[in-house]
PDB file of C-alpha atoms in Angstrom:
ATOM      1  CA  MET A  29     138.026 106.288 132.756  1.00 53.00           C
ATOM      2  CA  THR A  30     138.589 109.257 129.872  1.00 64.00           C
ATOM      3  CA  MET A  31     136.974 108.777 126.856  1.00 70.00           C
ATOM      4  CA  SER A  32     139.540 109.316 123.824  1.00 83.00           C
ATOM      5  CA  ARG A  33     139.306 112.504 121.710  1.00 84.00           C
ATOM      6  CA  SER A  34     139.239 110.403 118.364  1.00 85.00           C
ATOM      7  CA  ARG A  35     136.451 108.409 119.754  1.00 87.00           C
ATOM      8  CA  VAL A  36     134.538 111.487 120.313  1.00 88.00           C
ATOM      9  CA  LEU A  37     135.198 112.820 117.020  1.00 88.00           C
ATOM     10  CA  LYS A  38     134.051 109.802 115.305  1.00 88.00           C
ATOM     11  CA  ALA A  39     130.760 109.493 117.378  1.00 90.00           C
ATOM     12  CA  LEU A  40     129.918 113.483 116.787  1.00 91.00           C
ATOM     13  CA  PRO A  41     128.731 113.357 113.183  1.00 91.00           C
ATOM     14  CA  TYR A  42     126.270 110.319 114.248  1.00 93.00           C
ATOM     15  CA  ALA A  43     125.205 112.360 117.121  1.00 93.00           C
ATOM     16  CA  VAL A  44     124.610 115.557 115.064  1.00 93.00           C
ATOM     17  CA  VAL A  45     122.297 113.325 112.779  1.00 93.00           C
ATOM     18  CA  LEU A  46     120.694 111.571 115.706  1.00 93.00           C
ATOM     19  CA  LEU A  47     119.993 115.382 116.965  1.00 94.00           C
ATOM     20  CA  VAL A  48     118.345 116.206 113.529  1.00 94.00           C
ATOM     21  CA  ALA A  49     116.495 112.900 113.181  1.00 93.00           C
ATOM     22  CA  ALA A  50     114.633 113.670 116.977  1.00 94.00           C
ATOM     23  CA  PHE A  51     113.590 116.955 115.709  1.00 93.00           C
ATOM     24  CA  LEU A  52     112.517 115.339 112.386  1.00 92.00           C
ATOM     25  CA  TYR A  53     110.574 112.628 114.138  1.00 91.00           C
ATOM     26  CA  PHE A  54     108.865 115.286 116.577  1.00 91.00           C
ATOM     27  CA  THR A  55     108.198 117.512 113.657  1.00 90.00           C
ATOM     28  CA  ALA A  56     106.283 114.192 111.803  1.00 86.00           C
ATOM     29  CA  SER A  57     104.546 113.231 115.036  1.00 88.00           C
ATOM     30  CA  ASN A  58     103.075 116.467 114.700  1.00 86.00           C
ATOM     31  CA  ILE A  59     101.432 116.210 111.389  1.00 82.00           C
ATOM     32  CA  GLU A  60      97.580 116.845 111.335  1.00 82.00           C
ATOM     33  CA  PHE A  61      95.606 115.014 109.654  1.00 79.00           C
ATOM     34  CA  GLN A  62      91.938 112.820 109.789  1.00 80.00           C
ATOM     35  CA  GLN A  63      92.606 109.224 110.551  1.00 77.00           C
ATOM     36  CA  ARG A  64      90.792 106.888 108.438  1.00 75.00           C
ATOM     37  CA  ALA A  65      90.081 103.344 109.785  1.00 74.00           C
ATOM     38  CA  GLY A  66      92.120 100.517 108.117  1.00 70.00           C
ATOM     39  CA  THR A  67      94.707 103.279 106.558  1.00 72.00           C
ATOM     40  CA  LEU A  68      98.132 104.121 106.990  1.00 74.00           C
ATOM     41  CA  GLY A  69      98.356 107.970 107.992  1.00 76.00           C
ATOM     42  CA  PRO A  70     100.466 110.270 105.721  1.00 76.00           C
ATOM     43  CA  ASP A  71     102.775 110.578 109.200  1.00 81.00           C
ATOM     44  CA  PHE A  72     103.728 106.860 109.096  1.00 83.00           C
ATOM     45  CA  TRP A  73     106.514 106.513 106.288  1.00 81.00           C
ATOM     46  CA  PRO A  74     108.432 109.647 107.399  1.00 85.00           C
ATOM     47  CA  LYS A  75     108.289 108.669 110.981  1.00 89.00           C
ATOM     48  CA  ALA A  76     109.299 104.934 110.183  1.00 90.00           C
ATOM     49  CA  ILE A  77     112.038 106.232 108.302  1.00 91.00           C
ATOM     50  CA  VAL A  78     113.248 108.712 110.642  1.00 92.00           C
ATOM     51  CA  ALA A  79     113.074 106.233 113.159  1.00 94.00           C
ATOM     52  CA  LEU A  80     115.435 103.795 111.195  1.00 94.00           C
ATOM     53  CA  LEU A  81     118.026 106.686 111.059  1.00 94.00           C
ATOM     54  CA  LEU A  82     117.574 107.230 114.801  1.00 94.00           C
ATOM     55  CA  VAL A  83     118.483 103.675 115.682  1.00 95.00           C
ATOM     56  CA  THR A  84     121.218 103.702 113.040  1.00 94.00           C
ATOM     57  CA  CYS A  85     122.814 106.734 114.558  1.00 94.00           C
ATOM     58  CA  ALA A  86     122.348 105.566 118.100  1.00 94.00           C
ATOM     59  CA  PHE A  87     124.007 102.198 117.442  1.00 94.00           C
ATOM     60  CA  GLU A  88     126.981 104.053 115.792  1.00 93.00           C
ATOM     61  CA  VAL A  89     127.352 106.714 118.471  1.00 92.00           C
ATOM     62  CA  GLY A  90     127.270 103.563 120.886  1.00 92.00           C
ATOM     63  CA  ARG A  91     129.719 101.812 118.646  1.00 90.00           C
ATOM     64  CA  ALA A  92     132.337 104.534 118.226  1.00 89.00           C
ATOM     65  CA  LEU A  93     132.123 105.484 121.943  1.00 89.00           C
ATOM     66  CA  PHE A  94     132.556 102.063 123.766  1.00 87.00           C
ATOM     67  CA  ALA A  95     133.231  99.453 121.110  1.00 84.00           C
ATOM     68  CA  LYS A  96     136.757  97.774 122.054  1.00 78.00           C
ATOM     69  CA  ASP A  97     139.094  98.800 119.395  1.00 69.00           C
ATOM     70  CA  THR A  98     139.942  96.238 116.920  1.00 57.00           C
ATOM     71  CA  ILE A  99     143.495  96.212 115.269  1.00 48.00           C
ATOM     72  CA  GLY A 100     142.602  98.385 112.623  1.00 50.00           C
ATOM     73  CA  GLU A 101     140.293 101.550 113.170  1.00 54.00           C
ATOM     74  CA  VAL A 102     136.780 101.362 114.115  1.00 49.00           C
ATOM     75  CA  SER A 103     134.499 102.471 111.453  1.00 59.00           C
ATOM     76  CA  GLY A 104     131.234 103.270 110.831  1.00 67.00           C
ATOM     77  CA  VAL A 105     128.477 101.782 108.748  1.00 69.00           C
ATOM     78  CA  LEU A 106     128.887 104.413 105.940  1.00 69.00           C
ATOM     79  CA  GLU A 107     132.624 104.274 106.010  1.00 72.00           C
ATOM     80  CA  GLU A 108     132.325 100.427 105.353  1.00 76.00           C
ATOM     81  CA  ILE A 109     129.814 100.971 102.437  1.00 75.00           C
ATOM     82  CA  VAL A 110     132.262 103.466 100.809  1.00 73.00           C
ATOM     83  CA  GLU A 111     135.121 101.475 101.261  1.00 76.00           C
ATOM     84  CA  GLU A 112     133.473  98.397  99.980  1.00 79.00           C
ATOM     85  CA  SER A 113     131.940 100.383  97.138  1.00 79.00           C
ATOM     86  CA  ALA A 114     135.424 101.828  96.110  1.00 77.00           C
ATOM     87  CA  GLU A 115     136.950  98.202  96.160  1.00 78.00           C
ATOM     88  CA  GLN A 116     134.361  96.670  94.128  1.00 77.00           C
ATOM     89  CA  HIS A 117     134.886  99.286  91.780  1.00 74.00           C
ATOM     90  CA  ALA A 118     138.373  99.141  91.529  1.00 72.00           C
ATOM     91  CA  VAL A 119     138.211  95.559  90.930  1.00 68.00           C
ATOM     92  CA  VAL A 120     135.271  95.797  88.181  1.00 67.00           C
ATOM     93  CA  ALA A 121     137.103  98.783  86.526  1.00 64.00           C
ATOM     94  CA  ALA A 122     140.474  96.757  86.376  1.00 65.00           C
ATOM     95  CA  GLU A 123     138.930  93.533  84.837  1.00 68.00           C
ATOM     96  CA  VAL A 124     136.465  95.387  82.318  1.00 68.00           C
ATOM     97  CA  ALA A 125     137.447  97.823  79.543  1.00 69.00           C
ATOM     98  CA  VAL A 126     134.974 100.960  79.909  1.00 72.00           C
ATOM     99  CA  GLU A 127     132.890 101.330  77.019  1.00 80.00           C
ATOM    100  CA  HIS A 128     131.420 105.046  76.492  1.00 86.00           C
ATOM    101  CA  HIS A 129     127.934 105.666  74.617  1.00 87.00           C
ATOM    102  CA  PRO A 130     127.314 109.042  74.630  1.00 90.00           C
ATOM    103  CA  VAL A 131     124.411 108.751  72.290  1.00 92.00           C
ATOM    104  CA  LEU A 132     122.553 106.232  74.356  1.00 92.00           C
ATOM    105  CA  LEU A 133     123.355 108.550  77.301  1.00 92.00           C
ATOM    106  CA  ALA A 134     121.994 111.558  75.214  1.00 94.00           C
ATOM    107  CA  LEU A 135     118.716 109.445  74.398  1.00 94.00           C
ATOM    108  CA  GLY A 136     118.408 108.559  78.103  1.00 93.00           C
ATOM    109  CA  ILE A 137     118.501 111.745  79.356  1.00 94.00           C
ATOM    110  CA  ALA A 138     116.144 112.862  76.470  1.00 94.00           C
ATOM    111  CA  ALA A 139     113.547 110.155  77.439  1.00 94.00           C
ATOM    112  CA  THR A 140     113.807 111.014  81.162  1.00 94.00           C
ATOM    113  CA  LEU A 141     112.925 114.752  80.182  1.00 95.00           C
ATOM    114  CA  ALA A 142     110.334 113.651  77.895  1.00 95.00           C
ATOM    115  CA  TYR A 143     108.999 111.973  80.649  1.00 94.00           C
ATOM    116  CA  VAL A 144     108.984 114.553  82.940  1.00 93.00           C
ATOM    117  CA  ALA A 145     107.166 117.068  80.454  1.00 93.00           C
ATOM    118  CA  LEU A 146     104.671 114.453  79.554  1.00 94.00           C
ATOM    119  CA  VAL A 147     103.688 112.809  83.006  1.00 93.00           C
ATOM    120  CA  THR A 148     101.046 115.516  84.037  1.00 93.00           C
ATOM    121  CA  ARG A 149      99.362 115.198  80.547  1.00 94.00           C
ATOM    122  CA  LEU A 150      99.209 111.376  79.967  1.00 95.00           C
ATOM    123  CA  GLY A 151      99.266 110.446  83.111  1.00 94.00           C
ATOM    124  CA  PHE A 152     101.653 108.307  85.465  1.00 94.00           C
ATOM    125  CA  PHE A 153     100.594 105.089  84.137  1.00 94.00           C
ATOM    126  CA  LEU A 154     100.877 105.387  80.288  1.00 95.00           C
ATOM    127  CA  SER A 155     103.993 107.988  80.766  1.00 95.00           C
ATOM    128  CA  THR A 156     105.819 105.147  83.021  1.00 95.00           C
ATOM    129  CA  ALA A 157     104.929 102.750  80.697  1.00 96.00           C
ATOM    130  CA  LEU A 158     106.173 104.431  77.609  1.00 96.00           C
ATOM    131  CA  TYR A 159     109.364 105.512  79.659  1.00 96.00           C
ATOM    132  CA  LEU A 160     110.104 101.793  80.622  1.00 95.00           C
ATOM    133  CA  ALA A 161     109.595 100.928  76.950  1.00 96.00           C
ATOM    134  CA  GLY A 162     111.813 103.571  75.725  1.00 95.00           C
ATOM    135  CA  PHE A 163     114.619 103.068  78.348  1.00 92.00           C
ATOM    136  CA  LEU A 164     114.638  99.119  77.324  1.00 94.00           C
ATOM    137  CA  ALA A 165     114.647  99.935  73.511  1.00 94.00           C
ATOM    138  CA  ILE A 166     117.370 102.515  74.296  1.00 94.00           C
ATOM    139  CA  GLY A 167     119.650 100.236  76.108  1.00 90.00           C
ATOM    140  CA  GLY A 168     119.343  97.608  73.328  1.00 90.00           C
ATOM    141  CA  TYR A 169     116.709  95.235  74.163  1.00 89.00           C
ATOM    142  CA  ARG A 170     114.865  94.096  71.309  1.00 90.00           C
ATOM    143  CA  ARG A 171     112.255  91.438  72.449  1.00 91.00           C
ATOM    144  CA  TRP A 172     108.918  93.831  72.058  1.00 93.00           C
ATOM    145  CA  GLY A 173     106.653  91.250  73.718  1.00 93.00           C
ATOM    146  CA  VAL A 174     108.874  91.319  77.031  1.00 93.00           C
ATOM    147  CA  ILE A 175     109.224  95.082  76.634  1.00 94.00           C
ATOM    148  CA  ALA A 176     105.589  95.374  76.512  1.00 94.00           C
ATOM    149  CA  ALA A 177     104.765  92.950  79.363  1.00 95.00           C
ATOM    150  CA  VAL A 178     107.738  94.471  81.729  1.00 95.00           C
ATOM    151  CA  SER A 179     106.676  98.576  81.045  1.00 95.00           C
ATOM    152  CA  GLY A 180     102.819  97.524  81.472  1.00 95.00           C
ATOM    153  CA  LEU A 181     103.225  95.460  84.802  1.00 95.00           C
ATOM    154  CA  GLY A 182     105.997  97.638  85.717  1.00 95.00           C
ATOM    155  CA  ALA A 183     103.913 100.768  85.284  1.00 94.00           C
ATOM    156  CA  LEU A 184     101.092  98.811  87.041  1.00 94.00           C
ATOM    157  CA  LEU A 185     103.190  97.912  90.212  1.00 94.00           C
ATOM    158  CA  LEU A 186     104.539 101.180  90.797  1.00 93.00           C
ATOM    159  CA  MET A 187     101.312 103.014  90.416  1.00 92.00           C
ATOM    160  CA  PHE A 188     100.062 100.459  92.787  1.00 91.00           C
ATOM    161  CA  ILE A 189     102.750 100.899  95.425  1.00 89.00           C
ATOM    162  CA  PHE A 190     102.488 104.737  95.066  1.00 87.00           C
ATOM    163  CA  MET A 191      98.806 105.041  95.228  1.00 86.00           C
ATOM    164  CA  LYS A 192      97.908 101.883  97.594  1.00 83.00           C
ATOM    165  CA  VAL A 193     100.648 101.524  99.845  1.00 80.00           C
ATOM    166  CA  VAL A 194     102.533 104.626  99.938  1.00 78.00           C
ATOM    167  CA  TYR A 195      99.476 106.974  99.490  1.00 77.00           C
ATOM    168  CA  VAL A 196     101.147 109.402  97.215  1.00 81.00           C
ATOM    169  CA  SER A 197      98.998 111.283  94.951  1.00 83.00           C
ATOM    170  CA  LEU A 198     100.004 110.869  91.325  1.00 88.00           C
ATOM    171  CA  PRO A 199      99.107 113.026  88.016  1.00 90.00           C
ATOM    172  CA  ILE A 200      96.118 111.123  86.412  1.00 90.00           C
ATOM    173  CA  GLY A 201      96.590 113.041  83.348  1.00 91.00           C
ATOM    174  CA  GLU A 202      94.269 114.927  80.945  1.00 92.00           C
ATOM    175  CA  ALA A 203      91.193 113.744  79.000  1.00 90.00           C
ATOM    176  CA  PRO A 204      91.133 111.551  77.133  1.00 92.00           C
ATOM    177  CA  PHE A 205      94.337 109.859  78.620  1.00 92.00           C
ATOM    178  CA  SER A 206      93.019 110.222  82.348  1.00 91.00           C
ATOM    179  CA  ALA A 207      90.125 107.699  81.500  1.00 92.00           C
ATOM    180  CA  VAL A 208      93.000 105.263  81.798  1.00 92.00           C
ATOM    181  CA  THR A 209      94.305 106.239  84.706  1.00 90.00           C
ATOM    182  CA  LEU A 210      90.884 106.430  86.145  1.00 91.00           C
ATOM    183  CA  LEU A 211      89.813 102.897  84.967  1.00 91.00           C
ATOM    184  CA  LEU A 212      93.114 101.208  86.465  1.00 90.00           C
ATOM    185  CA  MET A 213      92.461 103.047  89.794  1.00 89.00           C
ATOM    186  CA  GLN A 214      88.758 101.692  90.136  1.00 87.00           C
ATOM    187  CA  LEU A 215      90.253  98.124  88.846  1.00 89.00           C
ATOM    188  CA  MET A 216      92.883  97.974  91.763  1.00 85.00           C
ATOM    189  CA  GLY A 217      90.351  99.688  94.119  1.00 83.00           C
ATOM    190  CA  ILE A 218      91.924 103.102  94.719  1.00 78.00           C
ATOM    191  CA  ARG A 219      89.764 106.062  95.598  1.00 73.00           C
TER     192      ARG A 219
END
């Protein structure tokens, strides 16, 4: 049984990504660190993500090479996602007239640039809370109590996920703003 050239060509991109992912997994496996009991090492998340990529690519290589041809073309996960997105976008675009808000866009970009500029001075929590509140206000939401709650709790949740679960070091800010970050870290048991 000979394999058709089109099947090999369909499998080739996934095979290339599979090889790159195998190299990345090997590299992540060689990250040197001192393991602390009860905590994830810095290699956990990169290895987990690359392992998912390896499984997905191996599946797609196998599917491209060995799956029965259906009536249409054999397509990969990425092709299906792109096609579905294009179809949904076409339907939505046909149903809804597109509104343009260049001022709101400029304000959103300015808020993002301000966030980047201030995050080291204010710290992650305060700058993220202000950024979320500003973005909600720029978007036209005017229930200020909800904005305060969502921005504060959202910043706290992100801080907890990044610092306690993913172990990402976030900027604590400069004095006196760093006192807020340090207090929150102490309350959440983050060292």
